Coordinates of C-alpha atoms in Angstrom, one line a residue:
X30 CA -17.4 -38.8 32.7
X31 CA -17.2 -42.5 31.9
X32 CA -20.5 -44.4 32.0
X33 CA -21.0 -48.1 31.6
X34 CA -24.5 -49.6 30.7
X35 CA -25.4 -53.2 31.0
X36 CA -27.3 -54.8 28.1
X37 CA -27.5 -58.3 29.4
X38 CA -25.6 -61.2 31.2
X39 CA -26.2 -59.7 34.7
X40 CA -27.9 -62.2 36.9
X41 CA -27.6 -64.6 34.0
X42 CA -24.9 -65.9 31.6
X43 CA -26.3 -65.0 28.2
X44 CA -26.9 -61.8 26.3
X45 CA -23.5 -60.1 27.1
X46 CA -23.3 -56.6 26.1
X47 CA -21.9 -53.3 27.5
X48 CA -22.6 -49.8 26.2
X49 CA -19.6 -47.6 27.2
X50 CA -19.8 -43.8 27.1
X51 CA -16.4 -41.9 27.3
X52 CA -15.6 -38.2 27.1
X53 CA -15.0 -38.5 23.4
X54 CA -16.6 -41.7 22.1
X55 CA -19.2 -44.3 22.4
X56 CA -18.1 -48.0 22.4
X57 CA -19.9 -51.3 22.7
X58 CA -18.2 -54.4 24.3
X59 CA -19.9 -57.6 23.0
X60 CA -23.5 -57.8 22.0
X61 CA -24.7 -61.4 22.4
X62 CA -27.9 -63.5 22.1
X63 CA -30.1 -64.3 25.1
X64 CA -30.6 -68.1 25.2
X65 CA -33.1 -69.7 27.3
X66 CA -34.2 -67.7 30.4
X67 CA -37.3 -65.7 31.3
X68 CA -38.3 -63.1 28.8
X69 CA -36.4 -63.9 25.4
X70 CA -39.3 -65.9 24.0
X71 CA -41.4 -64.0 21.4
X72 CA -45.0 -63.2 21.9
X73 CA -45.5 -64.9 18.5
X74 CA -43.8 -68.2 19.7
X75 CA -44.6 -71.2 17.3
X76 CA -43.5 -74.8 17.9
X77 CA -41.5 -76.1 14.8
X78 CA -41.7 -79.7 13.5
X79 CA -39.4 -81.6 11.2
X80 CA -36.0 -83.3 10.5
X81 CA -32.7 -81.6 10.7
X82 CA -31.7 -79.2 7.9
X83 CA -28.2 -79.0 6.5
X84 CA -27.3 -76.4 9.1
X85 CA -29.5 -77.1 12.1
X86 CA -33.1 -76.8 13.3
X87 CA -34.9 -75.2 16.2
X88 CA -37.8 -76.9 18.1
X89 CA -37.2 -77.5 21.7
X90 CA -39.9 -76.3 24.0
X91 CA -38.5 -73.4 26.0
X92 CA -36.0 -72.6 23.3
X93 CA -35.0 -69.0 22.9
X94 CA -37.0 -68.0 19.9
X95 CA -34.7 -65.2 19.1
X96 CA -35.7 -65.1 15.4
X97 CA -39.3 -64.8 15.9
X98 CA -41.4 -61.8 16.9
X99 CA -43.5 -60.4 14.1
X100 CA -42.6 -57.0 12.6
X101 CA -39.2 -55.6 12.1
X102 CA -37.5 -54.2 15.3
X103 CA -38.3 -50.8 16.5
X104 CA -35.9 -49.1 18.8
X105 CA -37.0 -49.6 22.4
X106 CA -39.1 -52.8 21.7
X107 CA -40.7 -54.2 24.7
X108 CA -39.8 -57.5 26.4
X109 CA -43.0 -59.2 25.0
X110 CA -41.3 -58.8 21.6
X111 CA -38.2 -60.7 22.7
X112 CA -35.2 -59.3 24.5
X113 CA -33.0 -60.1 21.6
X114 CA -34.9 -57.4 19.7
X115 CA -34.1 -54.8 22.2
X116 CA -31.3 -52.5 21.2
X117 CA -31.5 -49.8 24.0
X118 CA -29.3 -48.4 25.5
X119 CA -27.1 -48.9 22.4
X120 CA -27.2 -46.2 19.7
X121 CA -26.1 -48.0 16.5
X122 CA -25.3 -44.9 14.5
X123 CA -23.4 -43.3 17.3
X124 CA -20.9 -46.1 17.7
X125 CA -17.3 -45.3 17.4
X126 CA -16.1 -49.0 17.8
X127 CA -17.2 -52.3 18.9
X128 CA -14.9 -54.8 20.8
X129 CA -15.6 -58.5 20.7
X130 CA -14.1 -60.7 23.5
X131 CA -14.8 -64.0 21.8
X132 CA -16.9 -65.7 19.2
X133 CA -19.7 -67.6 21.1
X134 CA -23.2 -66.3 20.2
X135 CA -24.0 -65.1 23.6
X136 CA -21.3 -62.5 23.0
X137 CA -21.6 -62.0 19.4
X138 CA -25.0 -63.0 18.2
X139 CA -26.7 -59.5 18.2
X140 CA -24.0 -57.7 16.2
X141 CA -25.8 -58.2 12.9
X142 CA -29.0 -56.8 14.5
X143 CA -27.0 -53.5 14.9
X144 CA -25.8 -53.7 11.3
X145 CA -29.4 -53.8 10.2
X146 CA -30.0 -50.7 12.0
X147 CA -27.2 -48.4 10.8
X148 CA -24.1 -49.4 12.8
X149 CA -21.0 -48.8 10.7
X150 CA -18.3 -48.9 13.4
X151 CA -15.4 -51.4 13.1
X152 CA -15.5 -54.5 15.3
X153 CA -12.1 -55.3 16.8
X154 CA -11.4 -58.9 17.8
X155 CA -8.4 -61.4 17.6
X156 CA -8.0 -63.1 14.2
X157 CA -9.2 -66.4 15.5
X158 CA -12.3 -64.7 17.0
X159 CA -13.2 -63.1 13.6
X160 CA -12.7 -66.5 11.8
X161 CA -15.1 -68.3 14.4
X162 CA -17.6 -65.5 14.7
X163 CA -18.2 -65.3 11.0
X164 CA -19.1 -69.0 10.7
X165 CA -21.2 -68.9 13.9
X166 CA -23.3 -65.7 13.0
X167 CA -23.7 -67.0 9.4
X168 CA -25.0 -70.3 10.6
X169 CA -27.4 -68.4 13.0
X170 CA -28.7 -66.2 10.3
X171 CA -29.2 -69.1 7.8
X172 CA -31.1 -71.1 10.5
X173 CA -33.3 -68.1 11.2
X174 CA -34.2 -67.6 7.7
X175 CA -34.9 -71.3 7.0
X176 CA -37.0 -71.6 10.0
X177 CA -38.9 -68.4 9.3
X178 CA -39.6 -69.5 5.9
X179 CA -41.0 -72.9 7.1
X180 CA -43.1 -71.1 9.8
X181 CA -44.5 -68.5 7.4
X182 CA -45.8 -71.3 5.1
X183 CA -47.9 -72.6 7.9
X184 CA -48.8 -69.1 9.2
X185 CA -50.1 -68.1 5.8
X186 CA -52.3 -71.2 5.5
X187 CA -53.7 -70.3 9.0
X188 CA -54.4 -66.8 8.0
X189 CA -52.0 -65.5 10.7
X190 CA -49.4 -62.7 10.8
X191 CA -46.1 -63.7 9.2
X192 CA -42.7 -63.6 11.1
X193 CA -39.4 -62.1 10.3
X194 CA -35.9 -63.3 11.3
X195 CA -33.9 -61.3 14.0
X196 CA -31.4 -60.6 11.2
X197 CA -30.3 -62.1 7.8
X198 CA -27.1 -63.3 6.0
X199 CA -26.8 -60.0 4.4
X200 CA -26.8 -58.3 7.9
X201 CA -24.0 -60.8 8.9
X202 CA -22.1 -59.9 5.8
X203 CA -22.3 -56.2 6.7
X204 CA -20.6 -57.0 10.2
X205 CA -17.9 -59.3 8.6
X206 CA -17.0 -56.5 6.4
X207 CA -16.1 -54.4 9.5
X208 CA -14.1 -56.8 11.5
X209 CA -10.7 -55.3 12.3
X210 CA -8.2 -58.0 13.5
X211 CA -6.0 -57.1 16.4
X212 CA -3.4 -59.7 17.8
X213 CA -3.0 -60.3 21.5
X214 CA -0.7 -57.8 23.3
X215 CA -0.8 -55.1 20.6
X216 CA -1.9 -51.7 21.6
X217 CA -4.1 -49.8 19.1
X218 CA -6.3 -46.6 19.3
X219 CA -9.8 -47.6 18.4
X220 CA -11.7 -44.4 19.0
X221 CA -10.8 -40.8 20.0
X222 CA -9.1 -41.1 23.3
X223 CA -9.4 -44.9 23.6
X224 CA -6.7 -47.6 23.2
X225 CA -7.3 -51.3 23.1
X226 CA -5.3 -54.3 24.1
X227 CA -6.1 -57.9 24.1
X228 CA -4.9 -60.7 26.6
X229 CA -5.4 -64.4 26.4
X230 CA -8.5 -65.5 28.3
X231 CA -8.2 -69.2 27.8
X232 CA -11.8 -69.9 27.2
X233 CA -12.0 -70.7 23.5
X234 CA -9.6 -70.3 20.6
X235 CA -9.0 -66.5 20.1
X236 CA -10.9 -65.5 23.4
X237 CA -9.6 -62.4 25.0
X238 CA -9.8 -60.2 28.1
X239 CA -9.5 -56.6 27.2
X240 CA -7.8 -53.5 28.6
X241 CA -9.3 -50.1 27.5
X242 CA -7.2 -46.9 28.4
X243 CA -9.5 -44.0 28.3
X244 CA -8.0 -40.5 28.2
X245 CA -9.5 -37.8 30.5
X246 CA -8.9 -34.1 30.3
X247 CA -6.8 -32.9 33.2
X248 CA -6.4 -36.3 34.7
X249 CA -4.5 -39.5 34.1
X250 CA -6.1 -42.2 31.8
X251 CA -8.8 -44.4 33.3
X252 CA -8.0 -48.2 32.8
X253 CA -11.0 -50.4 32.4
X254 CA -10.7 -54.1 32.2
X255 CA -13.2 -56.7 31.0
X256 CA -12.3 -60.2 31.9
X257 CA -14.5 -61.7 29.1
X258 CA -15.2 -65.4 29.6
X259 CA -12.2 -66.8 31.4
X260 CA -11.0 -70.5 31.0
X261 CA -9.3 -72.6 33.6
X262 CA -5.6 -73.1 34.1
X263 CA -4.0 -76.3 32.6
X264 CA -6.9 -76.8 30.1
X265 CA -6.1 -78.8 27.0
X266 CA -5.2 -77.2 23.8
X267 CA -5.5 -73.5 24.9
X268 CA -2.9 -71.3 26.7
X269 CA -3.7 -70.2 30.3
X270 CA -5.5 -67.0 31.0
X271 CA -3.4 -63.8 31.4
X272 CA -4.3 -60.9 33.8
X273 CA -3.8 -57.4 32.5
X274 CA -1.3 -55.4 34.6
X275 CA -3.5 -52.6 35.8
X276 CA -7.1 -51.6 36.3
X277 CA -9.2 -48.8 37.9
X278 CA -12.2 -50.9 37.3
X279 CA -12.7 -54.6 36.5
X280 CA -15.8 -56.1 35.0
X281 CA -15.4 -59.8 36.0
X282 CA -17.5 -62.9 34.9
X283 CA -18.9 -65.1 37.6
X284 CA -20.4 -68.1 35.7
X285 CA -18.9 -70.5 38.1
X286 CA -18.4 -68.1 41.0
X287 CA -20.1 -70.5 43.4
X288 CA -18.3 -73.7 42.8
X289 CA -15.0 -75.5 42.3
X290 CA -14.3 -77.7 39.4
X291 CA -12.7 -81.1 39.7
X292 CA -9.0 -81.2 38.8
X293 CA -8.3 -82.1 35.3
X294 CA -7.0 -85.6 36.2
X295 CA -10.3 -86.2 38.2
X296 CA -12.4 -85.0 35.3
X297 CA -10.5 -87.2 32.9
X298 CA -10.9 -90.3 35.2
X299 CA -14.7 -89.5 35.6
X300 CA -15.2 -89.4 31.8
X301 CA -13.1 -92.5 31.3
X302 CA -15.0 -94.5 33.9
X303 CA -18.4 -93.3 32.4
X304 CA -17.5 -94.5 29.0
X305 CA -16.1 -97.8 30.2
X306 CA -19.6 -98.3 31.8
X307 CA -21.3 -97.4 28.6
X308 CA -19.1 -99.8 26.7
X309 CA -19.8 -102.6 29.1
X310 CA -23.5 -101.9 29.0
X311 CA -23.5 -101.2 25.2
X312 CA -25.3 -97.9 25.8
X313 CA -25.5 -95.5 22.9
X314 CA -23.9 -92.1 24.1
X315 CA -25.5 -88.9 22.8
X316 CA -23.4 -85.9 23.8
X317 CA -24.8 -82.3 23.2
X318 CA -21.6 -80.2 22.9
X319 CA -20.9 -76.7 22.0
X320 CA -19.5 -76.6 18.5
X321 CA -16.9 -74.2 19.4
X322 CA -14.6 -75.1 22.3
X323 CA -16.4 -78.1 24.1
X324 CA -16.4 -80.4 21.0
X325 CA -12.6 -79.8 20.4
X326 CA -11.9 -80.4 24.1
X327 CA -13.8 -83.7 24.2
X328 CA -12.2 -85.0 21.0
X329 CA -8.8 -84.1 22.5
X330 CA -9.6 -86.1 25.7
X331 CA -10.9 -89.2 23.6
X332 CA -7.8 -89.1 21.4
X333 CA -5.6 -89.2 24.5
X334 CA -7.4 -92.0 26.1
X335 CA -7.4 -94.1 22.9
X336 CA -3.6 -93.2 22.3
X337 CA -2.7 -94.2 25.9
X338 CA -4.7 -97.5 25.8
X339 CA -6.9 -96.2 28.7
X340 CA -10.0 -96.8 26.6
X341 CA -10.8 -99.3 23.8
X342 CA -11.4 -97.3 20.7
X343 CA -15.1 -97.2 19.6
X344 CA -17.1 -95.4 16.8
X345 CA -17.4 -91.6 17.3
X346 CA -19.6 -89.5 15.1
X347 CA -19.3 -85.7 14.8
X348 CA -22.7 -84.7 13.7
X349 CA -22.4 -81.0 13.6
X350 CA -21.6 -79.0 10.4
X351 CA -20.8 -76.1 12.6
X352 CA -18.4 -78.0 14.9
X353 CA -16.7 -79.4 11.8
X354 CA -16.1 -76.1 10.4
X355 CA -15.0 -74.7 13.8
X356 CA -12.5 -77.6 14.1
X357 CA -10.9 -76.7 10.8
X358 CA -10.4 -73.2 12.3
X359 CA -8.8 -74.7 15.3
X360 CA -6.4 -76.7 13.0
X361 CA -5.4 -73.4 11.2
X362 CA -4.5 -71.6 14.4
X363 CA -1.8 -73.8 15.9
X364 CA 0.0 -70.6 17.1
X365 CA -2.5 -70.3 19.8
X366 CA -2.0 -73.7 21.2
X367 CA -0.4 -74.6 24.5
X368 CA 2.9 -76.5 24.4
X369 CA 1.2 -80.0 24.7
X370 CA -1.2 -79.4 21.8
X371 CA 1.6 -77.9 19.7
X372 CA 3.7 -81.1 20.2
X373 CA 0.8 -83.3 19.1
X374 CA -0.4 -81.3 16.0
X375 CA -4.1 -81.3 15.1
X376 CA -4.2 -84.8 13.9
X377 CA -3.0 -86.1 17.3
X378 CA -5.8 -84.2 18.9
X379 CA -8.6 -86.1 17.1
X380 CA -9.5 -89.9 17.6
X381 CA -8.7 -92.2 14.7
X382 CA -12.2 -93.6 15.0
X383 CA -13.8 -90.2 14.3
X384 CA -16.3 -90.0 11.5
X385 CA -17.6 -86.7 10.3
X386 CA -21.4 -86.7 9.4
X387 CA -22.0 -84.5 6.3
X388 CA -25.6 -84.4 5.1
X389 CA -29.0 -84.3 6.9
X390 CA -29.6 -87.8 5.3
X391 CA -26.5 -89.1 6.9
X392 CA -27.5 -87.6 10.2
X393 CA -30.9 -89.4 10.1
X394 CA -29.3 -92.7 9.2
X395 CA -27.4 -92.7 12.6
X396 CA -31.0 -93.3 14.2
X397 CA -32.0 -96.0 11.8
X398 CA -30.2 -98.5 13.9
X399 CA -29.0 -98.5 17.6
X400 CA -25.4 -99.7 17.1
X401 CA -23.1 -98.8 19.9
X402 CA -21.4 -95.6 19.3
X403 CA -21.0 -91.9 20.5
X404 CA -22.8 -88.9 18.7
X405 CA -21.3 -85.6 19.3
X406 CA -23.8 -83.0 18.2
X407 CA -24.6 -79.4 18.7
X408 CA -26.2 -77.3 20.3
X409 CA -24.6 -77.6 23.7
X410 CA -27.7 -76.6 25.6
X411 CA -30.0 -78.7 23.4
X412 CA -31.7 -75.7 22.1
X413 CA -31.3 -76.3 18.4
X414 CA -29.1 -78.2 15.8
X415 CA -29.0 -81.7 14.9
X416 CA -28.8 -82.9 18.5
X417 CA -32.6 -82.3 18.8
X418 CA -33.1 -84.9 16.2
X419 CA -31.0 -87.4 18.1
X420 CA -32.7 -86.6 21.4
X421 CA -36.1 -87.1 19.8
X422 CA -35.2 -90.7 18.6
X423 CA -33.2 -91.7 21.7
X424 CA -34.4 -90.0 25.0
X425 CA -37.2 -92.5 25.3
X426 CA -34.8 -95.6 25.1
X427 CA -33.5 -97.1 28.2
X428 CA -30.2 -98.2 26.6
X429 CA -29.1 -94.7 25.9
X430 CA -26.8 -92.4 28.0
X431 CA -27.1 -88.6 27.5
X432 CA -24.0 -87.0 28.7
X433 CA -24.1 -83.2 29.4
X434 CA -20.6 -81.8 29.6
X435 CA -21.3 -78.1 30.2
X436 CA -23.4 -75.3 31.7
X437 CA -27.1 -75.4 30.9
X438 CA -28.8 -72.1 31.1
X439 CA -32.3 -71.8 32.9
X440 CA -35.1 -72.3 30.5
X441 CA -33.1 -74.6 28.1
X442 CA -33.9 -78.2 27.3
X443 CA -30.5 -79.1 28.7
X444 CA -31.4 -77.6 31.9
X445 CA -34.7 -79.6 32.0
X446 CA -32.8 -82.8 31.5
X447 CA -30.3 -81.9 34.2
X448 CA -33.1 -81.2 36.6
X449 CA -34.7 -84.7 36.2
X450 CA -37.6 -83.9 33.8
X451 CA -39.3 -87.1 32.9
X452 CA -41.0 -85.8 29.8
X453 CA -39.9 -83.0 27.4
X454 CA -41.3 -81.5 24.3
X455 CA -39.3 -81.6 21.1
X456 CA -40.7 -80.4 17.8
X457 CA -44.1 -80.0 19.4
X458 CA -44.1 -83.8 20.4
X459 CA -44.0 -85.0 24.1
X460 CA -41.0 -87.3 24.5
X461 CA -40.5 -89.6 27.6
X462 CA -37.2 -89.3 29.2
X463 CA -36.0 -92.9 30.0
X464 CA -32.4 -92.5 28.9
X465 CA -29.8 -92.1 31.6
X466 CA -28.9 -88.4 32.0
X467 CA -25.3 -87.8 33.1
X468 CA -24.1 -84.1 33.8
X469 CA -20.4 -84.2 33.5
X470 CA -18.3 -82.0 35.7
X471 CA -14.9 -80.6 34.8
X472 CA -15.2 -79.9 31.2
X473 CA -16.7 -76.5 31.3
X474 CA -14.7 -73.8 29.5
X475 CA -15.3 -71.4 32.4
X476 CA -13.0 -70.8 35.2
X477 CA -14.2 -71.8 38.6
X478 CA -14.4 -69.8 41.8
X479 CA -10.7 -70.3 42.8
X480 CA -9.5 -69.5 39.3
X481 CA -11.5 -66.4 39.0
X482 CA -10.0 -65.3 42.4
X483 CA -6.5 -66.2 41.3
X484 CA -7.1 -64.2 37.9
X485 CA -8.2 -61.1 39.9
X486 CA -5.5 -61.3 42.6
X487 CA -2.8 -59.2 40.6
X488 CA -5.2 -56.4 40.2
X489 CA -6.9 -56.5 43.7
X490 CA -3.8 -55.0 45.3
X491 CA -4.5 -51.8 43.2
X492 CA -8.0 -51.6 44.9
X493 CA -10.0 -51.4 41.6
X494 CA -13.7 -51.0 41.4
X495 CA -15.0 -54.6 40.8
X496 CA -18.2 -55.2 38.9
X497 CA -19.6 -58.9 38.7
X498 CA -21.5 -59.9 35.7
X499 CA -22.1 -63.1 33.4
X500 CA -23.4 -65.1 36.3
X501 CA -26.6 -66.1 38.0
X502 CA -27.2 -64.3 41.2
X503 CA -26.2 -67.0 43.6
X504 CA -23.0 -67.4 41.7
X505 CA -22.3 -63.6 41.8
X506 CA -23.2 -63.4 45.5
X507 CA -20.8 -66.3 46.4
X508 CA -18.0 -64.8 44.4
X509 CA -18.6 -61.3 45.9
X510 CA -18.4 -62.8 49.4
X511 CA -15.1 -64.5 48.5
X512 CA -13.6 -61.2 47.0
X513 CA -14.7 -59.3 50.0
X514 CA -13.0 -61.8 52.3
X515 CA -9.9 -62.3 50.3
X516 CA -9.2 -58.9 49.1
X517 CA -11.2 -56.5 51.1
X518 CA -13.1 -55.3 48.0
X519 CA -16.9 -54.8 47.8
X520 CA -17.9 -56.0 44.3
X521 CA -20.9 -54.4 42.7
X522 CA -23.7 -56.6 41.1
X523 CA -25.6 -54.4 38.5
X524 CA -29.0 -55.3 37.0
X525 CA -30.0 -55.3 33.3
X526 CA -30.6 -51.8 32.1
X527 CA -28.7 -50.3 34.9
X528 CA -25.7 -48.0 34.3
X529 CA -22.7 -46.9 36.4
X530 CA -20.6 -43.8 36.4
X531 CA -17.1 -45.4 36.6
X532 CA -15.0 -42.4 37.4
X533 CA -17.3 -40.7 40.0

């Protein structure tokens, strides 16, 4: 029997995790943080105040307070203690192997929690994913420890129960020691009766779709494919996604299953027109961008526009220690670039006017004046990091443009801005929203509806079982209807906590 349990990212796009039971071994595919959403706030929620730290800061109202929640995790913790603290159905000590599709924290961010509770299994990922996941998880742990320390000082003075972080830097170190690199297209046995192969997913550097070949007594092997997060075709820097050659069951993401994305040329033109207007009106631009993937893409497009004389160069500040470290990893892995990016080299992918902001003091100085510039800062959904500092100082100004270049999960500050909030809360302070808020289409790292269908097409002729995850319900429903119409397949849409027998 092959049984697949869903630990998150069903009916939503964060908290990815799949618990897989095979005839001879238990495996885990991804184990990410819930971000935003309905139940991931802790019952011990506490608004934070303050300036940015060296690594980042938490503090948006509605932020996913994944590091809060009182006493150390007990297996089977309730939702009121935060979904990020719930391990079930995963059995950390029974794990034979973990497979990580890519480094983003909504896929990797709970792995250190398992290490804290006895998991000793290897974690298989591409070399670039390992490099990125290490810095992301370490940053996550450091922020959690720093914020918890600050919060506990206030709680002690108030005579209240102290908090503990979800996990620590030491827990991350335990995971890092168990990383096992596996290049694309290399087949390896990772557990008794299970082999693994990675395929390019085109989402971020090192991202992979996975093929698991599971042996069964008296029957042919069962082939289970996970798309992971898929990127679009012809995206800058990265190679196009690849579809594995065979599948008996496919777990397919559906983030943009209900929409089409503008063509790259149209997205470039929209960005360029927006920036021309900002230049003409001398509006300061604040761009919350994911440190891994979105930041590098936007820098690439800006470098192209400057190089080709499409835009007049202007000052750009990268104010994200994480994005700076991630960009250095992108520079080291030129073997994963597409042909255009390889020809340019990393220097050609970065604007000459780019300035790296190092210390927290330098970050604060950016808001001591209102000179025209663009500030690229994490986090992408405005849930933490230095961008909160810039939003607090700029959202209430009319000469500011906030450009949102990606998906904003429900419950996040970014989603509030997209939906037209006229006032938000940052670090416990109400902030009026007078800045122009501009969602920017076309720069998401996720495949759109047509690209998801095209990726699935080579497998659809084999009539596999199709399971849609990693999407809000409207997106899953729309994609399911398209798959039914185009391929005659009836996709399943499981709920969190549900499990399916795959070879029944």
